[in-house]
Amino acid sequence: MLSETIVKPRRITRQIRVGQVPVGGSAPVSVQSMTNTRTQDVAATVSQIERLAAAGCDIVRVAVPDEAAAAAVAQIKRVIDIPLIADIHFDYRLAISAAEAGADGLRINPGNIGGDRKVKAVAACARDRGIPIRIGVNAGSLEKDLLKKYGGATAEAMVESALRQADRLRTLDFHDIKVSLKASDVSRTVAAYRLLSKETDLPLHLGVTEAGGLYPGIVKSALGIGMLLAEGIGDTIRVSLTRDPVEEIRTGFEILGALGIRRRGIEIISCPTCGRCNIDLFGILERVEKALMTRSMTIKVAIMGCVVNGPGEAREADIGIAGGDDTGILFRKGKVIKTLPQEDLVDALLEEVARMENNRTGP
């Protein structure tokens, strides 16, 4: 298996809990996202969280830029089923308000949360409510003294920022901590996490911030998050895309699945097409992906463009289709089980997947 050849064992970290989700220790690597709605628009935010949860999101984060957003946390929490983290910048009072409203965790930025008195107030509130704090270090908002000391937002500066804030919280007898170190470039992000992982057993939240749109964001995240996970570093992840956040969840699980760390949902494989392809494979693939996106069963589905070579090339797939000129085939584990008109291929495949799912979940 891939995981036995290139993925190192997970480093041992202290386990914390975000709501009902364990993070660190032997817990599965969790997948997070962040809403892009206005948090005070409760209906829109809840709707997006429900879509994220259906896609497999384990933990969701919401922006809390003002008191209206903090107050909305209470309404949102009443109707969602996954843990909610309040994302705080600048105003420590918003962290307290969000915690009092029922947030399952807080994310604070050491570069802008304020001095000891403010951190003490946040830590006391979080401790009283039994919720964790993520120290979220961003290269773009490091403390001024560290920028001066290191001559910029280097990996070393990011690590010192995180360790300094963690020491500050522990001095206040607060220990339910996790850490993230995010930059917009892969090399600095990876270097920072590698350094930090040698200095602490705190659970680490992985991500490459401001990664960009779909293609650059996926590439940067797959490289940065993937390299660290392969080295055994990382307890929870968030892929950052300038996109529908559901795509972040999908990408996160694709990264984990490709490394053999955690699988969720249906794995779809497809051929890249060539001159032998006589069907609209792009359109078929898009239709199948949309139909199966929220299925949680773990099977492999193949979408192939060539009746002659397709089944053999995808013999490891649990179920698949391959198209020809006018007819296509439905195959299982490389063996043809049905020949049917090309226009019926997708429906036949989806019916077979549903049958397989019912057989696995039935009485």
Coordinates of C-alpha atoms in Angstrom, one line a residue:
M1 CA 0.0 0.0 0.0
L2 CA 1.1 3.6 -0.6
S3 CA 0.9 4.4 3.1
E4 CA 3.4 1.7 3.8
T5 CA 5.9 3.0 1.4
I6 CA 6.1 6.8 1.6
V7 CA 4.0 7.9 4.6
K8 CA 5.8 8.0 7.9
P9 CA 3.9 7.2 11.2
R10 CA 2.1 10.2 12.7
R11 CA 4.1 12.0 15.3
I12 CA 2.7 11.7 18.8
T13 CA 0.8 14.8 19.9
R14 CA -1.4 15.8 22.8
Q15 CA -5.0 15.2 22.1
I16 CA -7.6 17.9 22.5
R17 CA -11.3 18.0 21.6
V18 CA -13.2 20.4 19.4
G19 CA -16.8 19.7 20.4
Q20 CA -17.2 16.0 19.8
V21 CA -14.2 15.7 17.4
P22 CA -10.8 14.6 18.9
V23 CA -7.8 16.3 17.4
G24 CA -4.3 14.9 17.8
G25 CA -3.0 11.7 19.4
S26 CA -4.4 8.7 17.6
A27 CA -7.5 10.5 16.2
P28 CA -8.0 10.5 12.5
V29 CA -6.7 13.6 10.6
S30 CA -9.8 15.9 10.6
V31 CA -10.8 18.1 7.6
Q32 CA -11.9 21.6 8.2
S33 CA -13.2 24.5 6.2
M34 CA -14.4 28.1 6.8
T35 CA -17.6 29.7 5.7
N36 CA -17.5 32.7 3.4
T37 CA -20.9 34.0 4.2
R38 CA -21.5 36.9 6.6
T39 CA -21.8 35.2 9.9
Q40 CA -24.6 37.4 11.1
D41 CA -26.6 36.1 8.1
V42 CA -27.6 33.1 10.1
A43 CA -29.7 31.4 7.4
A44 CA -27.0 31.7 4.7
T45 CA -24.3 30.6 7.1
V46 CA -26.3 27.6 8.4
S47 CA -27.1 26.6 4.8
Q48 CA -23.4 26.6 3.8
I49 CA -22.4 24.7 7.0
E50 CA -25.0 22.0 6.1
R51 CA -23.5 21.7 2.6
L52 CA -20.0 21.4 4.1
A53 CA -21.1 18.8 6.6
A54 CA -22.8 16.7 3.8
A55 CA -19.4 16.8 2.0
G56 CA -17.6 15.4 5.1
C57 CA -16.5 18.6 6.9
D58 CA -15.5 17.6 10.5
I59 CA -15.0 21.1 11.9
V60 CA -16.2 24.5 10.6
R61 CA -14.8 28.0 11.3
V62 CA -16.7 31.2 11.0
A63 CA -15.4 34.8 11.0
V64 CA -16.3 36.9 14.0
P65 CA -15.5 40.5 13.0
D66 CA -18.0 42.2 15.3
E67 CA -20.5 41.7 18.1
A68 CA -23.3 40.9 15.6
A69 CA -21.3 37.9 14.3
A70 CA -20.4 36.8 17.8
A71 CA -24.1 36.9 18.8
A72 CA -25.0 34.9 15.7
V73 CA -22.8 32.0 16.9
A74 CA -25.5 31.0 19.4
Q75 CA -28.2 30.8 16.7
I76 CA -26.0 28.9 14.4
K77 CA -24.9 26.4 17.0
R78 CA -28.5 25.5 17.8
V79 CA -29.1 24.0 14.3
I80 CA -25.8 22.5 13.1
D81 CA -24.3 19.1 13.9
I82 CA -20.6 19.8 13.6
P83 CA -18.2 21.8 15.9
L84 CA -17.9 25.5 15.3
I85 CA -14.7 27.5 15.8
A86 CA -14.8 31.3 16.1
D87 CA -12.1 33.1 14.1
I88 CA -10.9 36.2 16.0
H89 CA -8.6 39.1 14.9
F90 CA -7.8 42.3 16.8
D91 CA -10.5 42.4 19.4
Y92 CA -10.1 39.9 22.3
R93 CA -13.6 40.8 23.5
L94 CA -15.1 39.1 20.5
A95 CA -13.4 35.9 21.5
I96 CA -15.1 36.1 24.9
S97 CA -18.5 36.9 23.3
A98 CA -18.2 34.0 20.9
A99 CA -17.2 31.6 23.6
E100 CA -20.1 32.7 25.7
A101 CA -22.4 32.2 22.7
G102 CA -21.4 28.5 22.5
A103 CA -18.4 28.3 20.1
D104 CA -16.6 25.0 20.4
G105 CA -13.2 26.6 20.0
L106 CA -11.4 29.8 19.3
R107 CA -8.8 30.8 16.8
I108 CA -6.6 33.8 17.8
N109 CA -3.8 35.5 16.0
P110 CA -0.8 36.2 18.2
G111 CA 0.1 39.1 15.9
N112 CA -2.9 41.1 16.7
I113 CA -4.8 39.7 19.7
G114 CA -3.1 42.1 22.1
G115 CA -1.0 41.9 25.3
D116 CA -1.0 39.7 28.4
R117 CA -4.1 41.2 30.0
K118 CA -6.2 40.4 26.9
V119 CA -4.8 37.0 26.4
K120 CA -5.4 36.2 30.1
A121 CA -9.1 37.2 29.7
V122 CA -9.5 34.9 26.6
A123 CA -7.8 32.0 28.3
A124 CA -9.9 32.3 31.4
C125 CA -13.1 32.3 29.4
A126 CA -12.0 29.3 27.3
R127 CA -10.9 27.4 30.3
D128 CA -14.2 28.0 32.1
R129 CA -16.1 26.6 29.1
G130 CA -13.7 23.8 28.4
I131 CA -13.0 24.8 24.8
P132 CA -9.6 24.8 23.0
I133 CA -7.7 27.7 21.5
R134 CA -5.8 27.5 18.2
I135 CA -2.8 29.8 18.0
G136 CA -3.1 30.8 14.3
V137 CA 0.2 32.3 13.1
N138 CA 0.1 34.1 9.8
A139 CA 3.2 35.2 8.0
G140 CA 1.4 38.4 7.0
S141 CA 0.6 39.5 10.5
L142 CA 3.6 38.6 12.7
E143 CA 4.5 40.7 15.8
K144 CA 6.7 43.7 14.9
D145 CA 9.6 42.6 17.3
L146 CA 9.9 39.3 15.5
L147 CA 9.9 40.9 12.1
K148 CA 12.7 43.1 13.2
K149 CA 14.6 40.3 14.9
Y150 CA 14.5 37.9 11.9
G151 CA 14.5 40.5 9.1
G152 CA 11.0 39.5 7.9
A153 CA 8.4 36.8 8.2
T154 CA 10.7 33.8 8.1
A155 CA 9.9 30.3 9.2
E156 CA 11.9 30.8 12.3
A157 CA 10.0 34.0 13.2
M158 CA 6.7 32.1 12.7
V159 CA 7.8 29.3 15.0
E160 CA 8.9 31.7 17.7
S161 CA 5.6 33.5 17.6
A162 CA 3.7 30.3 18.1
L163 CA 5.9 29.0 20.9
R164 CA 5.8 32.4 22.7
Q165 CA 2.0 32.4 22.6
A166 CA 1.8 28.8 23.7
D167 CA 4.1 29.5 26.6
R168 CA 1.9 32.5 27.5
L169 CA -1.2 30.3 27.6
R170 CA 0.5 27.6 29.6
T171 CA 1.7 30.1 32.1
L172 CA -2.0 31.0 32.5
D173 CA -2.7 27.3 33.2
F174 CA -4.4 26.8 29.8
H175 CA -3.3 23.7 27.9
D176 CA -6.0 22.8 25.3
I177 CA -3.9 24.3 22.5
K178 CA -3.3 23.6 18.8
V179 CA -1.1 25.6 16.5
S180 CA -1.1 26.6 12.8
L181 CA 1.7 28.3 10.9
K182 CA 0.5 29.6 7.5
A183 CA 2.3 31.4 4.7
S184 CA 1.2 31.9 1.1
D185 CA 4.2 30.0 -0.2
V186 CA 4.7 26.3 0.2
S187 CA 8.4 26.2 1.1
R188 CA 8.1 28.6 4.0
T189 CA 5.0 26.9 5.3
V190 CA 6.6 23.5 5.2
A191 CA 9.8 24.7 6.8
A192 CA 7.9 26.3 9.6
Y193 CA 5.9 23.2 10.4
R194 CA 9.0 21.0 10.3
L195 CA 10.8 23.3 12.8
L196 CA 7.8 23.5 15.1
S197 CA 7.2 19.8 15.1
K198 CA 10.6 19.3 16.7
E199 CA 9.9 21.8 19.5
T200 CA 6.4 20.8 20.7
D201 CA 3.9 18.0 21.1
L202 CA 1.0 20.3 20.5
P203 CA -1.4 19.2 17.8
L204 CA -0.9 21.0 14.5
H205 CA -3.4 22.4 12.1
L206 CA -2.0 22.4 8.5
G207 CA -2.7 24.7 5.7
V208 CA -1.2 27.1 3.1
T209 CA -3.0 30.4 3.4
E210 CA -4.1 32.6 0.5
A211 CA -3.3 29.7 -1.8
G212 CA -5.4 31.2 -4.6
G213 CA -8.1 30.0 -7.0
L214 CA -8.9 26.4 -7.9
Y215 CA -5.8 25.3 -9.7
P216 CA -3.0 27.1 -7.8
G217 CA -4.8 26.5 -4.6
I218 CA -5.1 22.8 -5.1
V219 CA -1.5 22.5 -6.2
K220 CA -0.1 24.5 -3.4
S221 CA -2.2 22.8 -0.8
A222 CA -1.5 19.3 -2.2
L223 CA 2.2 19.9 -2.1
G224 CA 2.4 21.7 1.3
I225 CA -0.1 19.7 3.2
G226 CA 0.8 16.5 1.4
M227 CA 4.5 16.7 2.1
L228 CA 3.9 17.4 5.8
L229 CA 1.4 14.6 6.2
A230 CA 3.8 12.2 4.4
E231 CA 6.4 13.1 7.1
G232 CA 3.9 12.3 9.9
I233 CA 3.2 15.9 10.7
G234 CA -0.3 17.2 11.0
D235 CA -3.5 16.4 13.0
T236 CA -6.1 18.5 11.2
I237 CA -6.1 20.3 7.8
R238 CA -7.8 23.1 5.9
V239 CA -7.3 23.6 2.2
S240 CA -7.7 27.3 1.4
L241 CA -9.3 28.1 -2.0
T242 CA -10.9 31.2 -3.4
R243 CA -13.8 29.0 -4.2
D244 CA -17.0 27.4 -2.8
P245 CA -15.7 26.0 0.5
V246 CA -17.2 22.6 -0.3
E247 CA -14.4 22.3 -2.8
E248 CA -11.9 22.7 0.1
I249 CA -13.4 19.6 1.8
R250 CA -13.3 17.6 -1.4
T251 CA -9.7 18.6 -2.0
G252 CA -8.8 17.8 1.6
F253 CA -10.1 14.3 1.4
E254 CA -8.4 13.8 -2.0
I255 CA -5.1 14.6 -0.4
L256 CA -5.7 12.3 2.6
G257 CA -6.9 9.5 0.3
A258 CA -4.0 9.8 -2.2
L259 CA -1.6 9.3 0.8
G260 CA -3.7 6.4 2.1
I261 CA -4.2 8.2 5.4
R262 CA -8.0 8.5 5.5
R263 CA -10.6 7.7 2.9
R264 CA -14.1 9.1 2.6
G265 CA -16.5 8.8 -0.2
I266 CA -16.3 7.4 -3.7
E267 CA -12.9 7.5 -5.5
I268 CA -13.5 8.3 -9.2
I269 CA -10.8 7.4 -11.7
S270 CA -11.0 8.3 -15.4
C271 CA -8.8 8.2 -18.5
P272 CA -7.3 11.4 -19.9
T273 CA -9.0 10.7 -23.3
C274 CA -7.2 10.3 -26.6
G275 CA -8.1 10.0 -30.3
R276 CA -10.0 6.7 -29.7
C277 CA -12.5 8.4 -27.4
N278 CA -15.9 8.8 -29.2
I279 CA -18.0 10.0 -26.2
D280 CA -18.3 13.2 -24.2
L281 CA -16.2 11.9 -21.4
F282 CA -15.7 15.3 -19.9
G283 CA -19.5 15.8 -19.6
I284 CA -20.1 12.3 -18.3
L285 CA -17.4 12.6 -15.7
E286 CA -18.8 15.9 -14.5
R287 CA -22.3 14.5 -14.2
V288 CA -21.1 11.5 -12.2
E289 CA -18.9 13.6 -9.9
K290 CA -21.8 15.8 -9.0
A291 CA -24.1 12.9 -8.4
L292 CA -21.7 11.0 -6.2
M293 CA -20.0 14.0 -4.4
T294 CA -21.7 13.5 -1.0
R295 CA -21.8 9.7 -0.9
S296 CA -19.8 8.4 2.0
M297 CA -19.3 4.8 0.9
T298 CA -15.7 3.9 0.0
I299 CA -15.6 2.3 -3.5
K300 CA -13.7 3.0 -6.6
V301 CA -15.6 4.1 -9.7
A302 CA -14.1 4.2 -13.2
I303 CA -15.2 6.4 -16.1
M304 CA -13.3 5.3 -19.2
G305 CA -13.5 6.4 -22.8
C306 CA -12.6 3.2 -24.6
V307 CA -14.6 0.0 -24.6
V308 CA -11.6 -2.1 -25.8
N309 CA -9.0 -0.9 -23.3
G310 CA -11.0 0.7 -20.5
P311 CA -12.0 -2.3 -18.4
G312 CA -8.5 -3.7 -18.4
E313 CA -6.9 -0.3 -17.5
A314 CA -9.4 0.1 -14.6
R315 CA -9.6 -3.5 -13.5
E316 CA -9.2 -2.5 -9.8
A317 CA -12.3 -0.4 -9.9
D318 CA -15.3 -1.8 -8.1
I319 CA -17.6 -0.6 -10.9
G320 CA -17.2 1.4 -14.1
I321 CA -18.4 2.4 -17.5
A322 CA -16.7 2.7 -20.8
G323 CA -18.1 4.2 -24.0
G324 CA -17.9 3.4 -27.7
D325 CA -19.5 4.7 -30.9
D326 CA -23.1 3.9 -30.1
T327 CA -23.0 1.5 -27.2
G328 CA -21.1 1.3 -24.0
I329 CA -20.4 -1.2 -21.2
L330 CA -20.9 -1.5 -17.5
F331 CA -18.1 -3.4 -15.9
R332 CA -17.1 -4.7 -12.5
K333 CA -13.4 -5.4 -11.5
G334 CA -12.5 -5.4 -15.2
K335 CA -15.2 -7.8 -16.3
V336 CA -18.1 -6.7 -18.6
I337 CA -21.5 -7.2 -16.9
K338 CA -23.8 -5.3 -19.3
T339 CA -23.8 -3.8 -22.8
L340 CA -26.2 -0.9 -23.2
P341 CA -26.9 2.2 -25.4
Q342 CA -24.4 5.0 -24.8
E343 CA -27.0 7.4 -23.6
D344 CA -27.9 5.0 -20.8
L345 CA -24.4 4.6 -19.4
V346 CA -24.5 7.2 -16.6
D347 CA -28.0 6.2 -15.3
A348 CA -26.9 2.5 -15.3
L349 CA -23.8 3.4 -13.4
L350 CA -25.6 5.5 -10.8
E351 CA -28.2 2.7 -10.3
E352 CA -25.5 0.2 -9.7
V353 CA -23.7 2.4 -7.2
A354 CA -27.0 2.9 -5.4
R355 CA -27.6 -0.8 -5.3
M356 CA -24.1 -1.4 -3.9
E357 CA -24.7 1.2 -1.2
N358 CA -28.1 -0.3 -0.2
N359 CA -26.5 -3.7 0.1
R360 CA -23.9 -2.3 2.4
T361 CA -26.3 -0.4 4.6
G362 CA -29.3 -2.6 4.5
P363 CA -30.5 -4.9 7.3

